[in-house]
Short mmCIF file of C-alpha atoms in Angstrom, two decimals:
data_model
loop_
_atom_site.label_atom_id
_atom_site.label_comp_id
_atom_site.label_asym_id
_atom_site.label_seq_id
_atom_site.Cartn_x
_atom_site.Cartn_y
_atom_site.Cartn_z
CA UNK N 65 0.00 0.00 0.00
CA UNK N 66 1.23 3.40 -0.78
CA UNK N 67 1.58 6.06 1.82
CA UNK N 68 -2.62 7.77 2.31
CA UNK N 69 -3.87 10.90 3.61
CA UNK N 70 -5.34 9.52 6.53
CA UNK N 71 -9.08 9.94 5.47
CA UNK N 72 -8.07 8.19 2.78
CA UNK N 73 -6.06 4.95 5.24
CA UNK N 74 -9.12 4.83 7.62
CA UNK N 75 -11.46 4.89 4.66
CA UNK N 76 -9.41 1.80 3.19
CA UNK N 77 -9.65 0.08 7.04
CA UNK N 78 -13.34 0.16 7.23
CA UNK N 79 -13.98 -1.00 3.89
CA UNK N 80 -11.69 -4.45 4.68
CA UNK N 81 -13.22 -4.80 8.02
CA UNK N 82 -16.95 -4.15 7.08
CA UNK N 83 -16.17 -6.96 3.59
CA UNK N 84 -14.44 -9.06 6.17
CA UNK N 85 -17.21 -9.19 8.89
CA UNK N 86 -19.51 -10.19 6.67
CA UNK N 87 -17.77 -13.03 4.95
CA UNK N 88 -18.73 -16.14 6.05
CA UNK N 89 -16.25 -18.52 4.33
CA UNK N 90 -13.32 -19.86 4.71
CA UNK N 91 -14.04 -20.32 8.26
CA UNK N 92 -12.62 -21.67 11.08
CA UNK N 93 -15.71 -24.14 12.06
CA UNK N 94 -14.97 -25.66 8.68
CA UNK N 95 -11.88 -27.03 10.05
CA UNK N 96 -12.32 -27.89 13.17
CA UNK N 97 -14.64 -30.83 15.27
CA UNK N 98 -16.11 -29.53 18.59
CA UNK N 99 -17.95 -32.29 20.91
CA UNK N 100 -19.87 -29.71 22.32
CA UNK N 101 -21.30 -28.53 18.73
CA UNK N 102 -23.93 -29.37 16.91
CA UNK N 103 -22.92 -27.27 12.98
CA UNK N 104 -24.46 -27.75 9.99
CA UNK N 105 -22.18 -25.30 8.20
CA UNK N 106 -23.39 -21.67 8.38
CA UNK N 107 -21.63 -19.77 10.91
CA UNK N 108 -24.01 -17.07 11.12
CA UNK N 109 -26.89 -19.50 12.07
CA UNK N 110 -24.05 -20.17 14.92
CA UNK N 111 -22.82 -16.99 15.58
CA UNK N 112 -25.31 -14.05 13.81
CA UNK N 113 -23.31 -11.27 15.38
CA UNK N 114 -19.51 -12.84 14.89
CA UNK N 115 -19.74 -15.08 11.83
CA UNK N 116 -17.38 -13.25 9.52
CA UNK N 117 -13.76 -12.24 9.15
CA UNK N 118 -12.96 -16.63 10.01
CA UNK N 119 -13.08 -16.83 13.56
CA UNK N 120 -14.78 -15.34 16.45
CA UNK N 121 -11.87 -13.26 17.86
CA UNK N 122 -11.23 -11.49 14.75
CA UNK N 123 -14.83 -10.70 13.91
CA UNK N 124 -15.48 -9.05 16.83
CA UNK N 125 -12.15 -6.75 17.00
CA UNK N 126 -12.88 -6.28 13.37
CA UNK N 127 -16.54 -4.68 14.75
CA UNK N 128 -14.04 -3.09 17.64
CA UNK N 129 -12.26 -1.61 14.57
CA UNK N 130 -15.01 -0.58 12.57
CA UNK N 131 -16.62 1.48 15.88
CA UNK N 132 -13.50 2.94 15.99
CA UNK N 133 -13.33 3.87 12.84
CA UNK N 134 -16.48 5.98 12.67
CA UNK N 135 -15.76 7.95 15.86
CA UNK N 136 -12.63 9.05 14.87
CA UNK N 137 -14.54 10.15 11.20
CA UNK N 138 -18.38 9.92 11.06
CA UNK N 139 -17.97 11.42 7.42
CA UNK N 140 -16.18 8.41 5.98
CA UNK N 141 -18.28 7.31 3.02
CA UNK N 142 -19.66 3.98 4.16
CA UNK N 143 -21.43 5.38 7.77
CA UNK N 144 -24.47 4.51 7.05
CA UNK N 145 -24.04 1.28 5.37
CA UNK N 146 -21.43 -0.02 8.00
CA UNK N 147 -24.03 1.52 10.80
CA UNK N 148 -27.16 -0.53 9.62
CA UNK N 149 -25.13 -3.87 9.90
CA UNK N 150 -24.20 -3.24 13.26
CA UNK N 151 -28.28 -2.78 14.08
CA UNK N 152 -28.60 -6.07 12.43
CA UNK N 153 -25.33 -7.54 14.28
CA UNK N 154 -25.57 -6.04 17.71
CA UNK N 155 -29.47 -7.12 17.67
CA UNK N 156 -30.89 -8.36 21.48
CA UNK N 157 -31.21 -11.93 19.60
CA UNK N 158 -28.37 -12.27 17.88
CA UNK N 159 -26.09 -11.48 20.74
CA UNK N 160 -28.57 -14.31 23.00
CA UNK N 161 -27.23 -16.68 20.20
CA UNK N 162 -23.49 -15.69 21.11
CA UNK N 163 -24.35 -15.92 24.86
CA UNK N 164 -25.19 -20.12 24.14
CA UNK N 165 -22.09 -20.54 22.36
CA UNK N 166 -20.01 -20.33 25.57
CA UNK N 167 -20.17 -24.46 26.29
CA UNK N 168 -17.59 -24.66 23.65
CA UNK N 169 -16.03 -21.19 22.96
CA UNK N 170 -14.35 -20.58 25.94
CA UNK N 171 -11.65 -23.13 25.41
CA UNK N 172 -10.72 -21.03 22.06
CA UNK N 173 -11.55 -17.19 22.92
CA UNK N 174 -10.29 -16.98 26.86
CA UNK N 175 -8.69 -14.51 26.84
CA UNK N 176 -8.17 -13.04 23.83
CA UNK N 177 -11.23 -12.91 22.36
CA UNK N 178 -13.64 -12.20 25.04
CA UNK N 179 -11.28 -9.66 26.34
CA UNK N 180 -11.43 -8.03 22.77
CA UNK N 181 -15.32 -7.91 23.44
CA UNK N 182 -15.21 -6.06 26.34
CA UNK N 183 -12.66 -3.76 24.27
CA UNK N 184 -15.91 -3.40 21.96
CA UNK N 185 -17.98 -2.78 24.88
CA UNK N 186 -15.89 -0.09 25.70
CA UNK N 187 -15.49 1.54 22.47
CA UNK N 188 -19.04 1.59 22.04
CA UNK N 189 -19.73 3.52 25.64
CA UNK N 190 -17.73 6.16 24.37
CA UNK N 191 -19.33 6.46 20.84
CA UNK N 192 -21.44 9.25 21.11
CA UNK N 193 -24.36 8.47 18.34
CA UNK N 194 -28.19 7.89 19.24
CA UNK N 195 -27.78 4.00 18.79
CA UNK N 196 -25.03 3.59 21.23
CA UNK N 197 -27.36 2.95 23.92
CA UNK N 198 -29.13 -0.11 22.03
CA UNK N 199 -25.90 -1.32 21.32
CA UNK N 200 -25.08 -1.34 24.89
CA UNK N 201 -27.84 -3.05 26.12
CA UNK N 202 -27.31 -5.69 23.67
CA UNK N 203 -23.75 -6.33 24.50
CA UNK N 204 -24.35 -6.39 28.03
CA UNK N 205 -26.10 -9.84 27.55
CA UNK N 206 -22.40 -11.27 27.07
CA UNK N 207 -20.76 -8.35 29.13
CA UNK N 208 -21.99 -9.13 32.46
CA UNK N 209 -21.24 -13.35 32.28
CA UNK N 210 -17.61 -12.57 30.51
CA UNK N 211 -16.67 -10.03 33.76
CA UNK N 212 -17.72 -12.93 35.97
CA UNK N 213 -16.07 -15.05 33.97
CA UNK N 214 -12.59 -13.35 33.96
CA UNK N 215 -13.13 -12.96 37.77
CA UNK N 216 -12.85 -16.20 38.04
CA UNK N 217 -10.30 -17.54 35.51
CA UNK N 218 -7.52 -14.56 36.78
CA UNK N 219 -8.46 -15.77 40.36
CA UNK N 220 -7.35 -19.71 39.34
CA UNK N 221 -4.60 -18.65 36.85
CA UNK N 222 -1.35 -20.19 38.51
CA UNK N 223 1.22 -18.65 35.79
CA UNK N 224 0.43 -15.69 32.93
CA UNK N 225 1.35 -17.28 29.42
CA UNK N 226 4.11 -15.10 27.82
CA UNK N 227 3.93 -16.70 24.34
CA UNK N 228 3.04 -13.77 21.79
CA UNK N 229 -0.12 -15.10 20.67
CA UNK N 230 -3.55 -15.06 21.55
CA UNK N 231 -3.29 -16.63 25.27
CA UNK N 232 -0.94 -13.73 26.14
CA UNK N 233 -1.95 -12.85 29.72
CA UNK N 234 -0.52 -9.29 30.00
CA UNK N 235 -2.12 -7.95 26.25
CA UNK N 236 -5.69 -9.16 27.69
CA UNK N 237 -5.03 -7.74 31.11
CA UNK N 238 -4.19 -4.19 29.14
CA UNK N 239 -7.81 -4.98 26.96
CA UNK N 240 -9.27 -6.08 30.64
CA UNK N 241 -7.76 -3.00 32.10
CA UNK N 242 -9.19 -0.47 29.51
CA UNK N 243 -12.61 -1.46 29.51
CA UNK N 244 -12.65 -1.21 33.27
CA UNK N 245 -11.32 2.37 33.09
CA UNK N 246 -13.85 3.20 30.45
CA UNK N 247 -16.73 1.89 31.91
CA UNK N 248 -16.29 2.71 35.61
CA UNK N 249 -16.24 -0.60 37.13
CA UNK N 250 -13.66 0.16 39.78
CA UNK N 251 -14.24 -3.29 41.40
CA UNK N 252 -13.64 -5.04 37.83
CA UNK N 253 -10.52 -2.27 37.22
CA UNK N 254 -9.31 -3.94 40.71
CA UNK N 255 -8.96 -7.38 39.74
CA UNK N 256 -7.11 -6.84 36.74
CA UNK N 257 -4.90 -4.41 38.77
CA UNK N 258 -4.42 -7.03 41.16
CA UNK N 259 -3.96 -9.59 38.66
CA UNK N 260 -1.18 -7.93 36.79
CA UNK N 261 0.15 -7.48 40.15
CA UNK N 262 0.30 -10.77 41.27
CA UNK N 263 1.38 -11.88 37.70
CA UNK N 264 4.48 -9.33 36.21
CA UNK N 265 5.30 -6.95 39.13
CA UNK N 266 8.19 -9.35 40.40
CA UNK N 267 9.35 -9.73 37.01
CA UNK N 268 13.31 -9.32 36.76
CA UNK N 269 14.38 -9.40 33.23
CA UNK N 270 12.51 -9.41 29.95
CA UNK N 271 13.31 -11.17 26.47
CA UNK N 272 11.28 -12.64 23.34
CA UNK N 273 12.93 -15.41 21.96
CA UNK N 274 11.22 -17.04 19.08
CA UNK N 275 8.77 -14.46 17.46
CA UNK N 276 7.82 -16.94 14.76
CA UNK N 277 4.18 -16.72 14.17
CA UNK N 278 4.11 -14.16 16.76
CA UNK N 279 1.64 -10.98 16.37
CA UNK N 280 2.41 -10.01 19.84
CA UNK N 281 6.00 -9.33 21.93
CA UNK N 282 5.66 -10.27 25.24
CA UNK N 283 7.98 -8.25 26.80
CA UNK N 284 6.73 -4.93 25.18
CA UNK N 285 2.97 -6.42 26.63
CA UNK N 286 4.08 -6.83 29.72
CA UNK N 287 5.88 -3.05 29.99
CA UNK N 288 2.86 -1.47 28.33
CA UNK N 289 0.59 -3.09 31.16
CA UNK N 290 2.77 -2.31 34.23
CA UNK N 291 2.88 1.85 32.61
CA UNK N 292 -1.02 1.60 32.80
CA UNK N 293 -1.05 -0.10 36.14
CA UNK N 294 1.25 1.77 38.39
CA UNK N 295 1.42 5.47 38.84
CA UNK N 296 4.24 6.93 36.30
CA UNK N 297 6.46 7.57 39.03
CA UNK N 298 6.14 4.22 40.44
CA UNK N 299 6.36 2.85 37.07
CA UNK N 300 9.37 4.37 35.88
CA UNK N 301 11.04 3.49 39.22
CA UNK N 302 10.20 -0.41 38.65
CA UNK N 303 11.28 0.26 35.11
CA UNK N 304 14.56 1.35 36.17
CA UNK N 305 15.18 -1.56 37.76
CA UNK N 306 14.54 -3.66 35.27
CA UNK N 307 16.31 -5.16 32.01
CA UNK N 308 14.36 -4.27 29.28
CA UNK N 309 16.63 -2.39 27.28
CA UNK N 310 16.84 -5.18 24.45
CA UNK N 311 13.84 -3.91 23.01
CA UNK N 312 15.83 -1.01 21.83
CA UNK N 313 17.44 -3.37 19.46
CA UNK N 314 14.52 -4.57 17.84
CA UNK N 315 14.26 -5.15 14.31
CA UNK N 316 11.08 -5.51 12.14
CA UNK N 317 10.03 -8.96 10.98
CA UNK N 318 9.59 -9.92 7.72
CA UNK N 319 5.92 -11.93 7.64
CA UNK N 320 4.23 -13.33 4.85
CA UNK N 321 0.11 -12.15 3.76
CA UNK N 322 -0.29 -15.65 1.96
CA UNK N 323 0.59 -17.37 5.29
CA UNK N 324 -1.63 -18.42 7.94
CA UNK N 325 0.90 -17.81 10.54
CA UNK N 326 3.82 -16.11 8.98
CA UNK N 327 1.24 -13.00 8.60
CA UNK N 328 1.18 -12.92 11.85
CA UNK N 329 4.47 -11.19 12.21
CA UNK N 330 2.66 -8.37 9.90
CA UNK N 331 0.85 -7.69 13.11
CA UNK N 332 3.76 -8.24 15.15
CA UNK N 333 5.19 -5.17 13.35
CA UNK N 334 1.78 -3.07 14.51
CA UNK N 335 1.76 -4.24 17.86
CA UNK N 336 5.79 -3.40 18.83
CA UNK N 337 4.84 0.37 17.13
CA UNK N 338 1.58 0.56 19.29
CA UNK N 339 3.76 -0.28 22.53
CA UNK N 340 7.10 2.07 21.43
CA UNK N 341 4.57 4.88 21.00
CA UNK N 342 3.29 4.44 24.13
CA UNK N 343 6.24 3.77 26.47
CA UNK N 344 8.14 6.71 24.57
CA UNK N 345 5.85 8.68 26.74
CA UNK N 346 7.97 7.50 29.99
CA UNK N 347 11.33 7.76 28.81
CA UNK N 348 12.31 10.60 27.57
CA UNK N 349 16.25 9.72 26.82
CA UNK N 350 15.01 6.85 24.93
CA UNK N 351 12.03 8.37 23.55
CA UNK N 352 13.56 9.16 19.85
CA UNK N 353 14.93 5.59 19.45
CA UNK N 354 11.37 4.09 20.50
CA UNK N 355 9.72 6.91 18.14
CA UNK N 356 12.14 5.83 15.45
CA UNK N 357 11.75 1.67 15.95
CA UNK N 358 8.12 2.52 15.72
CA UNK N 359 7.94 4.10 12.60
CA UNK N 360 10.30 1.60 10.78
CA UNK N 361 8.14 -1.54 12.46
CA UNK N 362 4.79 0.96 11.26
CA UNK N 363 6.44 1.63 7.91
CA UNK N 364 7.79 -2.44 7.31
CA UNK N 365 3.92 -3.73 7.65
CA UNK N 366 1.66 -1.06 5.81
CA UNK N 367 1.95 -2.58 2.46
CA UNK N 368 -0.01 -5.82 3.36
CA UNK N 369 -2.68 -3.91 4.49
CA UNK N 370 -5.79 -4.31 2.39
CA UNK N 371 -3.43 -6.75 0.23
CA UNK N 372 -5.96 -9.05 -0.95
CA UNK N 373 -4.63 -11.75 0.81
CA UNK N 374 -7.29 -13.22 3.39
CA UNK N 375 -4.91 -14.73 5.77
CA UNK N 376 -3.63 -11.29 6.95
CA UNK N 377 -6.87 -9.31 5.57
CA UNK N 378 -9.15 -10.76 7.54
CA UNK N 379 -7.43 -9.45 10.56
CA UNK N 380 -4.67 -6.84 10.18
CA UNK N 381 -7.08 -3.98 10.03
CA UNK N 382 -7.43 -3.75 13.87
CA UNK N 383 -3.73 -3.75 14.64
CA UNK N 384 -2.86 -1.15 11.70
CA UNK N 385 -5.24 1.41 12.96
CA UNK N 386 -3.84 0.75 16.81
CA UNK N 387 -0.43 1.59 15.35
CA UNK N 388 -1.27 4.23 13.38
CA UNK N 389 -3.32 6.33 16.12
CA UNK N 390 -0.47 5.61 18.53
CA UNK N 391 1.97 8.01 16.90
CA UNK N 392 -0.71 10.67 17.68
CA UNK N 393 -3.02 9.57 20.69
CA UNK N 394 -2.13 7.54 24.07
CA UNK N 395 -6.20 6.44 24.74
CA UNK N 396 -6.50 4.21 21.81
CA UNK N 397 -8.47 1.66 22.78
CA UNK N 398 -11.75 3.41 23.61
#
């Protein structure tokens, strides 16, 4: 993709998510045999809110991204389209449907995906149009069971998973975290504080070793939690104390869009520039070589986006506009 006035970028992001939400095959229910699941091979009879874009998780970070989208431009050219399918998406029934899928989803979306929801939650209780409120109501059908369930999970959790991929503890504490914030749930905002806590504050030394078919770095995820979680001071102090510094070093990777996993470190690329950005904010001596690692990482993964391929299409949307709003904006995520 060629460099875009950034009407132009966010107009290119919606138009992949809102075609990717709404594509119902290849999907991954076609390749997979639950116990627990009766499927006659129509995700949206399944899942009517989060059939499209080939699993749950992305579907419903692709709807995070599309929300997102229209409140940072409600004059991009498909608002009205884009807002009618989330009336039909985000109706009471259709969200019901989602609630029954839990028997067999929670083994694949906890935590990433249902933390991503309650990202969406978020982003919709800031979105100041007249719908928001239906919306809300709708979600909350899943909200209020996924905030009991996390409760519970963080509370058994013996050891966070540091692999950078989907059952990354600290990236769905920071998604946990958020929505708490947003929402004003202090006693939800507690646990996760706890949690992370419990979880990272004791942690000495940081490193990523293998990053292939990584989308995440789990050192950056675990920094970029403990900045939101302590006060800066505090933070910077623990920092300080820390060895971190390798991530100063880091170089972009070199992913594939064909690739089922190797376009993962496409969004690897997104994610390191969303967490530079944001830590440059704490230290200012290293602040121009995170600025500068971001923008080459940023820079290395914007030609896959909207590439045609649906291995990295179906996703990288989210993760691009995270990284791009981070070079101007700290509160991203709602």
């Amino acid at each position: 993709m060629k460099a875009l006035a950034k009407d132009e970028f966010y107009s290119c992001l919606l138009s992949t998510a809102f075609a990717s939400v709404q594509r119902e095959h290849p999907n991954f229910l076609d390749e997979v045999n639950f116990s627990l699941l009766t499927y006659d091979g129509t995700p949206s009879h399944l899942h009517p809110a989060f059939f499209g874009s080939y699993d749950w998780h992305s579907s419903v970070h692709s709807h995070w991204t599309i929300v997102r989208l229209l409140r940072l431009d409600p004059s991009l050219p498909l608002f009205k389209e884009v807002l009618e399918l989330l009336k039909s998406h985000f109706a009471p029934s259709n969200i019901k449907q989602e609630l029954s899928t839990f028997s067999y989803l929670a083994e694949w979306e906890l935590p990433y995906g249902y933390s991503w929801f309650l990202a969406l939650v978020a982003n919709v209780h800031k979105w100041d149009v007249e719908e928001s409120r239906e919306f809300l109501e709708a979600l909350s059908i899943v909200e209020k069971p996924l905030k009991n369930l996390f409760a519970i999970m963080l509370a058994m959790l013996k050891e966070p998973d540091r692999k950078g991929m989907h059952h990354n503890t600290a990236f769905a504490l920071i998604l946990l975290y958020n929505y708490g914030k947003t929402v004003g749930d202090k006693k939800f905002t507690e646990i996760i504080k706890g949690s992370a806590m419990k979880f990272f504050f004791n942690d000495e030394s940081f490193e990523d070793n293998d990053i292939t078919y990584c989308f995440l770095s789990p050192s950056l995820c675990v920094l970029h939690l403990m900045s939101l979680i302590l006060e800066r001071e505090k933070f910077i102090v623990w920092a300080s104390e820390r060895k971190w510094q390798f991530v100063l070093e880091l170089v972009p990777a070199k992913g594939d869009p064909s690739h089922p996993y190797r376009s993962h470190e496409i969004g690897l690329n997104f994610t390191r520039c969303w967490s530079m950005n944001h830590l440059a904010h704490f230290f200012p001596k290293e602040e121009p070589v995170f600025r500068k690692l971001a923008k080459e990482h940023y820079e290395t993964s914007l030609p896959f986006i909207s590439c045609g391929e649906w291995y990295s299409d179906h996703w990288l949307a989210t993760y691009a506009l995270m990284a791009q709003m981070s070079f101007t904006q700290n509160d991203i995520l709602a």
